[in-house]
Coordinates of C-alpha atoms in Angstrom, one line a residue:
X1 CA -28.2 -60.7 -5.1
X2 CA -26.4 -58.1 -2.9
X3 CA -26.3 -58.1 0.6
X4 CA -26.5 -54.6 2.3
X5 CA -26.7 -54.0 5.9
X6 CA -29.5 -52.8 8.0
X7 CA -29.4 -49.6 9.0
X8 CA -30.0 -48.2 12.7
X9 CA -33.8 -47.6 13.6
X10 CA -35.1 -44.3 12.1
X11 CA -38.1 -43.4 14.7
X12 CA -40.1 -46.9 14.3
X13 CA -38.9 -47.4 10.8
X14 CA -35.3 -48.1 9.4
X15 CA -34.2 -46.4 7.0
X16 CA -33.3 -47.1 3.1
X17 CA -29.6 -47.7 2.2
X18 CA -28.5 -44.8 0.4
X19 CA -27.3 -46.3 -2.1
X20 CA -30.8 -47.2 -3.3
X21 CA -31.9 -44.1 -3.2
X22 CA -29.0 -43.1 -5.3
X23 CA -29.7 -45.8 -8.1
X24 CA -33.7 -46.5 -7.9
X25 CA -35.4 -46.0 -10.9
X26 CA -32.7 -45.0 -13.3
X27 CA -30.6 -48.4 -14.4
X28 CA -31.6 -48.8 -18.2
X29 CA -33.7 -51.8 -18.2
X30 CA -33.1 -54.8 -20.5
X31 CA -34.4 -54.9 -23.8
X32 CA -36.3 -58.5 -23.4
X33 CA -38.1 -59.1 -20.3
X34 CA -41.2 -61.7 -22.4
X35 CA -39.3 -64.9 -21.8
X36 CA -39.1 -64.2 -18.0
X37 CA -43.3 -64.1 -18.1
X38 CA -42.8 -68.0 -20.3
X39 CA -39.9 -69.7 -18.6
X40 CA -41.3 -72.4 -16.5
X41 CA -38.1 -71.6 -14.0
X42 CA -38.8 -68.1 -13.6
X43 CA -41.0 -66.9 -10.4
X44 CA -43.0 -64.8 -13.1
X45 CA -43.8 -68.3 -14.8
X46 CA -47.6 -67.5 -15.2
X47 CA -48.0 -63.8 -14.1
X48 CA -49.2 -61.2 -16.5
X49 CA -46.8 -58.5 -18.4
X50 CA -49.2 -56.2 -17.8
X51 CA -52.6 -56.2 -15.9
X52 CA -55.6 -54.2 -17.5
X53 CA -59.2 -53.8 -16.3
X54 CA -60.1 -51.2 -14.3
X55 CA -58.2 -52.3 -10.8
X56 CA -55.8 -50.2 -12.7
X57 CA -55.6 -46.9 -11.9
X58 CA -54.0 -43.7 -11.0
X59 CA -55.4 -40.5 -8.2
X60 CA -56.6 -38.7 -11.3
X61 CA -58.5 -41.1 -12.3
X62 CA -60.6 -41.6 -9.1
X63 CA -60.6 -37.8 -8.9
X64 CA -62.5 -37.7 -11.8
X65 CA -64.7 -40.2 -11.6
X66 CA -66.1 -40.2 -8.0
X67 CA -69.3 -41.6 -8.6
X68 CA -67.3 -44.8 -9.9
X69 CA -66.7 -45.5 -5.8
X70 CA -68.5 -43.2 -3.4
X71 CA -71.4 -44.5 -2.6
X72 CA -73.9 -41.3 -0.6
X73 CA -76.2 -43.1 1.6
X74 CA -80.3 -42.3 1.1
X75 CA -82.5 -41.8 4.0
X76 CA -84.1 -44.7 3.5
X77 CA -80.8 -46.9 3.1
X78 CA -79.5 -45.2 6.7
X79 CA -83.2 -45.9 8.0
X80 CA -82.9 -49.6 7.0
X81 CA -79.3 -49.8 8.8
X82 CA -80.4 -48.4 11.9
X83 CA -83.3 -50.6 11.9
X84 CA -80.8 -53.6 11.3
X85 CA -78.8 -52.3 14.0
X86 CA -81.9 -51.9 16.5
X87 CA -83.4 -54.8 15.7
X88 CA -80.1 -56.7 16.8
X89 CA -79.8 -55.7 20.2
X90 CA -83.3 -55.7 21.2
X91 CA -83.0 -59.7 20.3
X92 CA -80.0 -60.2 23.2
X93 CA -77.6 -62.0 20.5
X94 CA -75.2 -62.6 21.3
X95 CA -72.6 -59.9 19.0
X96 CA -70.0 -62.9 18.2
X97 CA -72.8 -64.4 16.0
X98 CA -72.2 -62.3 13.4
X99 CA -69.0 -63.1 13.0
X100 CA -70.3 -66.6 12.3
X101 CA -70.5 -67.8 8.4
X102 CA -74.0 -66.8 6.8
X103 CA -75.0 -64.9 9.7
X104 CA -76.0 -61.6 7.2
X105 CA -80.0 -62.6 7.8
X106 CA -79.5 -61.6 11.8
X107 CA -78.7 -58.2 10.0
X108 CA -81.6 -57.8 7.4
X109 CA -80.9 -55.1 4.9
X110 CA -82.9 -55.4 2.2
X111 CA -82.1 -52.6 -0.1
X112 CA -78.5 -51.9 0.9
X113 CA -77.8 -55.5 1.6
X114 CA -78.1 -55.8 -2.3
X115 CA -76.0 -52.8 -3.1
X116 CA -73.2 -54.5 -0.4
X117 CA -73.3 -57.7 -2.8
X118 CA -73.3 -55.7 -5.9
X119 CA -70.4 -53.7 -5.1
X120 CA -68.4 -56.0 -3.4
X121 CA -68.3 -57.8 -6.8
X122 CA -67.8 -54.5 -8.9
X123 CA -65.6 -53.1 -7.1
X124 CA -63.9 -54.7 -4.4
X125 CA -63.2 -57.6 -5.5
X126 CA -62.7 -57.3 -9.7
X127 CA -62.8 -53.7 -9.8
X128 CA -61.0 -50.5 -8.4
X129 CA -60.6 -52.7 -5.0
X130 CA -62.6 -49.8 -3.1
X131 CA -65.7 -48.8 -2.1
X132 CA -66.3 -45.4 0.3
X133 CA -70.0 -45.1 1.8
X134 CA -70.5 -41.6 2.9
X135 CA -73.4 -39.9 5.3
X136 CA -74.1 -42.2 7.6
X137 CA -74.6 -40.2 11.5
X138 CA -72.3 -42.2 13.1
X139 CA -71.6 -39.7 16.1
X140 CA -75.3 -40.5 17.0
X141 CA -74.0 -44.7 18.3
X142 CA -72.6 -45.7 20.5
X143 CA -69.4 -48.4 21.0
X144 CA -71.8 -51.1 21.4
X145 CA -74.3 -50.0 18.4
X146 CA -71.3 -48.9 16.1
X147 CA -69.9 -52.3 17.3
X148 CA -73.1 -53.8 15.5
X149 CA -73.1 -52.0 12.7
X150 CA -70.2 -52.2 11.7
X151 CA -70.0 -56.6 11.7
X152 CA -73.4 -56.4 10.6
X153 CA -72.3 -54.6 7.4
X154 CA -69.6 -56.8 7.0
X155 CA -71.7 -59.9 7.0
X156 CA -73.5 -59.4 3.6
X157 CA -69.6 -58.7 2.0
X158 CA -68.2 -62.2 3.7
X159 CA -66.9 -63.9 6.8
X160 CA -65.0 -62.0 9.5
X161 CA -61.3 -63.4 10.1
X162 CA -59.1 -62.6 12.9
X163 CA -56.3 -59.6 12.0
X164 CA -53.7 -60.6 15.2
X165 CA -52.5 -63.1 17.6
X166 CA -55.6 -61.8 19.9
X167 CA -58.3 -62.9 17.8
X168 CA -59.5 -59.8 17.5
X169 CA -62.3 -59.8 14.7
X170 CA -62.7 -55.8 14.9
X171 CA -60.3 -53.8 16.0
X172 CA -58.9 -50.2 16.8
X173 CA -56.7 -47.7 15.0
X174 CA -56.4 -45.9 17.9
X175 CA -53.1 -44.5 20.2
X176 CA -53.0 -46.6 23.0
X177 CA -49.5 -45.5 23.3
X178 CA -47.2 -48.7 22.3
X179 CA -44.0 -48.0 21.6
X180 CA -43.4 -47.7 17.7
X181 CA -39.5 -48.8 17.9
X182 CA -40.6 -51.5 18.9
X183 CA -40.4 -54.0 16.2
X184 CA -43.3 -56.7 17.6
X185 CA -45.5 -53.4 18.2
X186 CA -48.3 -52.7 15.9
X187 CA -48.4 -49.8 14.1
X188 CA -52.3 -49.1 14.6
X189 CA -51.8 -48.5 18.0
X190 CA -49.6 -45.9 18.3
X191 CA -49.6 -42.4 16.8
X192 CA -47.2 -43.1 13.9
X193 CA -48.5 -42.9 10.2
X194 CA -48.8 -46.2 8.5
X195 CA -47.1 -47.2 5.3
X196 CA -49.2 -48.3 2.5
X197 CA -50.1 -51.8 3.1
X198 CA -52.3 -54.6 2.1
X199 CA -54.0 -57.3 4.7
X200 CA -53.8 -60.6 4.6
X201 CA -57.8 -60.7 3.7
X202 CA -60.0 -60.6 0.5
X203 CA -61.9 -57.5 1.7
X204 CA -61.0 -55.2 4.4
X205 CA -63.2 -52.5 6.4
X206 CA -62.2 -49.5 8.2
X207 CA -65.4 -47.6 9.6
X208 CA -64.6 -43.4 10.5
X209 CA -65.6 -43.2 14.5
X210 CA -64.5 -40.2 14.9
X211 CA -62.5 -37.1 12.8
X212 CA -59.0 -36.8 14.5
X213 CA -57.6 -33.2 15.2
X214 CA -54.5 -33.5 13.3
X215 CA -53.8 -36.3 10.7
X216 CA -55.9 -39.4 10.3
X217 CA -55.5 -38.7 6.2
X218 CA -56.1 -41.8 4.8
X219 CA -54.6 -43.2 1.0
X220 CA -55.3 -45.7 -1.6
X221 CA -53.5 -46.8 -4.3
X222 CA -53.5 -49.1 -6.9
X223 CA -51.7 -52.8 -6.4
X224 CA -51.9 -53.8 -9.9
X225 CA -50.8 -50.3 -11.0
X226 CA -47.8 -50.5 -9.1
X227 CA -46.9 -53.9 -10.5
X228 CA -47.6 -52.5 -13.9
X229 CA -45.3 -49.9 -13.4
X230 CA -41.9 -51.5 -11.8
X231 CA -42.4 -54.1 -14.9
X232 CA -42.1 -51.6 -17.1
X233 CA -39.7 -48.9 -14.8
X234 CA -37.2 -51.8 -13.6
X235 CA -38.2 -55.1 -15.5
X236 CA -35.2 -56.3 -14.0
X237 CA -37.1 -56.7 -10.8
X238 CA -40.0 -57.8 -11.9
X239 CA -38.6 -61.3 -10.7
X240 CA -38.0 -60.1 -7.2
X241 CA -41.8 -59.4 -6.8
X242 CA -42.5 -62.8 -7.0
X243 CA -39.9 -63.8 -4.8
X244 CA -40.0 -64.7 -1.6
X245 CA -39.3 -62.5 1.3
X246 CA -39.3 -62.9 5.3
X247 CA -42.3 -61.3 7.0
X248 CA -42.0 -60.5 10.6
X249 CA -45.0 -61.9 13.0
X250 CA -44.3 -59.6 15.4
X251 CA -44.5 -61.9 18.4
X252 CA -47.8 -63.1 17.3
X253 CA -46.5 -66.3 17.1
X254 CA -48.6 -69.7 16.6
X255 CA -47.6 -72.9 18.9
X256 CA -45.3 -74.9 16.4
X257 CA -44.4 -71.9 14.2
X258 CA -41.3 -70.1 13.4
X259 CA -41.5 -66.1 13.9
X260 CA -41.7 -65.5 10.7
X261 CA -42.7 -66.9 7.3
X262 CA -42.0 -66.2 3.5
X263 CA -44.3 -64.9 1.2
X264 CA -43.6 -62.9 -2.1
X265 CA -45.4 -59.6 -2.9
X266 CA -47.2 -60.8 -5.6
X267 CA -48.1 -64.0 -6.4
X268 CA -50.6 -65.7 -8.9
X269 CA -53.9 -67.3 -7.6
X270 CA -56.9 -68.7 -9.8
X271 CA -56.0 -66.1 -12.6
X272 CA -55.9 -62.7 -10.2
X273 CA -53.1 -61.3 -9.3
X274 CA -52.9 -61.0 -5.4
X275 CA -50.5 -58.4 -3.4
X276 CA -49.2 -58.9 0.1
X277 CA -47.5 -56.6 1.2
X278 CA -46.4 -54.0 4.3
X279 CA -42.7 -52.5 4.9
X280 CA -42.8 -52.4 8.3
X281 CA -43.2 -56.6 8.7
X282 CA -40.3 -57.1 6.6
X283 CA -38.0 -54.5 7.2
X284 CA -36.5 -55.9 10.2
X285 CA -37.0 -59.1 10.0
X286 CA -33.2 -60.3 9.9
X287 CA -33.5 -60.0 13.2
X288 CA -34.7 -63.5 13.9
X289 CA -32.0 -66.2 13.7
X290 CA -32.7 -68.5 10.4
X291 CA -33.8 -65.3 7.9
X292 CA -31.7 -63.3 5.5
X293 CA -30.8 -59.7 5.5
X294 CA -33.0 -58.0 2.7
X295 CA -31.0 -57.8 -0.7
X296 CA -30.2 -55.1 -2.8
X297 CA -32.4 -55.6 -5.3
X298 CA -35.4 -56.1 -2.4
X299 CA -34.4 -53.1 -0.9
X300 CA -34.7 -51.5 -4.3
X301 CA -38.5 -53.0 -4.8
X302 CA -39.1 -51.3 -1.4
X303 CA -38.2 -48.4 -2.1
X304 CA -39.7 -48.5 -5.7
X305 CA -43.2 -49.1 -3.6
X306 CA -42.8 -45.8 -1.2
X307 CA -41.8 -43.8 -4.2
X308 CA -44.8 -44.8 -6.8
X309 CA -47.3 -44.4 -3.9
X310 CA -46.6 -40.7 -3.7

């Protein structure tokens, strides 16, 4: 595969080699792409030509269905949270237990509680891959009872993990004014957008604090969609999506470890197909000794990614 070289930083990004933007999306593909899906030698050995089910999906589609993923909370459903939350700190437990495995009965929710485990097998995990809850008076909490609610929640959906080189088991997407060029700065704490992304978790929650005065406009879109599409847009790099590439730990490195590791954007787990994936941890990632510059062809997928998620 090509080699192209890596362009000067654009803001906190770096921008796409124009050639890519010049070809992207309009080579003819080949005319056989089934044997790449059947050759034991091929990364795609395994993978699906084409998911179905409903984690596929486009913006029209969730447009017109709302009711398929926003949930509206009932009075008695926020009345049963608040209790939850109440309940909690009036025992003086310590907050960290609910990060701890099982810990969803410190956290009673009866009614919701069930709804939690309903959904989080209908939709987050084997279906759309989202779930919005709307209504809840969160401007009435505080940090430390929002704090609460929030891990409590996330106890009857599974085990909290840490998301950085902190520990951190809940964080904030808030400006604390890092530098965004930067390239070991995370981009949830400064006042950059963020590029569609995936964690590296089964389920991920974001809880709205507070409605910012400009921007703040979150977007979803559709993993297995987007796989469905560069198979059948550019089959020819179907293969690269299951190729490894260099993702950068942003100086979040573990004792023993290299600063970076390789993982490919898809890969094929106990018959799902899984996504990891976020631009700005591998687009500068040459810059540690022992990596590869990115390839044409995975400059190509990258760009592919930014211009299906519009």
């Amino acid at each position: 595969m090509a080699k192209v070289a890596v362009s000067l930083p654009s803001k906190w990004g770096i921008e796409t080699p124009q050639e890519v933007k010049d070809n992207i999306l309009k080579r003819q593909p080949p005319t056989q792409t089934a044997n790449w899906f059947s050759d034991p030698t091929s990364p795609l050995f395994g993978f699906p030509e084409k998911v179905t089910g409903d984690s596929v999906w486009y913006g029209k589609d969730l447009e017109k269905a709302p009711e398929k993923w926003i949930h509206h909370l009932s009075q008695d459903e926020i009345d049963e949270i608040d209790n939850a939350v109440q309940k909690f700190l009036s025992s003086k437990t310590p907050l960290i237990r609910l990060a701890e495995r099982d810990s969803k009965d410190l956290f009673p929710l009866p009614i919701f509680g069930q709804t939690l485990q309903e959904k989080r097998n209908t939709n987050i995990l084997n279906g759309p891959g989202l779930w919005l809850v709307r209504g809840f008076p969160i401007h009435k909490y505080n940090a430390e009872e929002r704090s609460t609610l929030f891990l409590g929640i996330g106890s009857h959906l599974g085990a909290p993990v840490s998301q950085n080189g902190k520990g951190h088991l809940l964080g904030h997407v808030k400006d604390l004014g890092s530098d965004p060029a930067n390239p070991d700065t995370r981009i949830y704490t400064t006042h950059e957008r963020q590029w569609f992304h995936s964690d590296e978790s089964d389920v991920v929650g974001l809880l709205c604090v507070q409605v910012s005065e400009e921007g703040g406009q979150s977007s979803v879109a559709s993993a297995h969609t987007i796989y469905n599409e560069i198979v059948s847009r550019r089959p020819d790099l179907a293969a690269v999506l299951a190729s490894d590439f260099y993702f950068d730990r942003k100086g979040e490195v573990p004792p023993g470890m290299a600063p970076f590791f390789k993982l490919p954007l898809y890969y094929h787990h106990d018959g799902k197909l899984i996504s990891s994936f976020d631009r700005n941890f591998l687009i500068r990632t040459s810059r540690h000794p022992g990596t590869e510059p990115l390839s044409l062809d995975q400059w190509e997928v990258l760009y592919s990614f930014f211009q299906l998620f519009r």
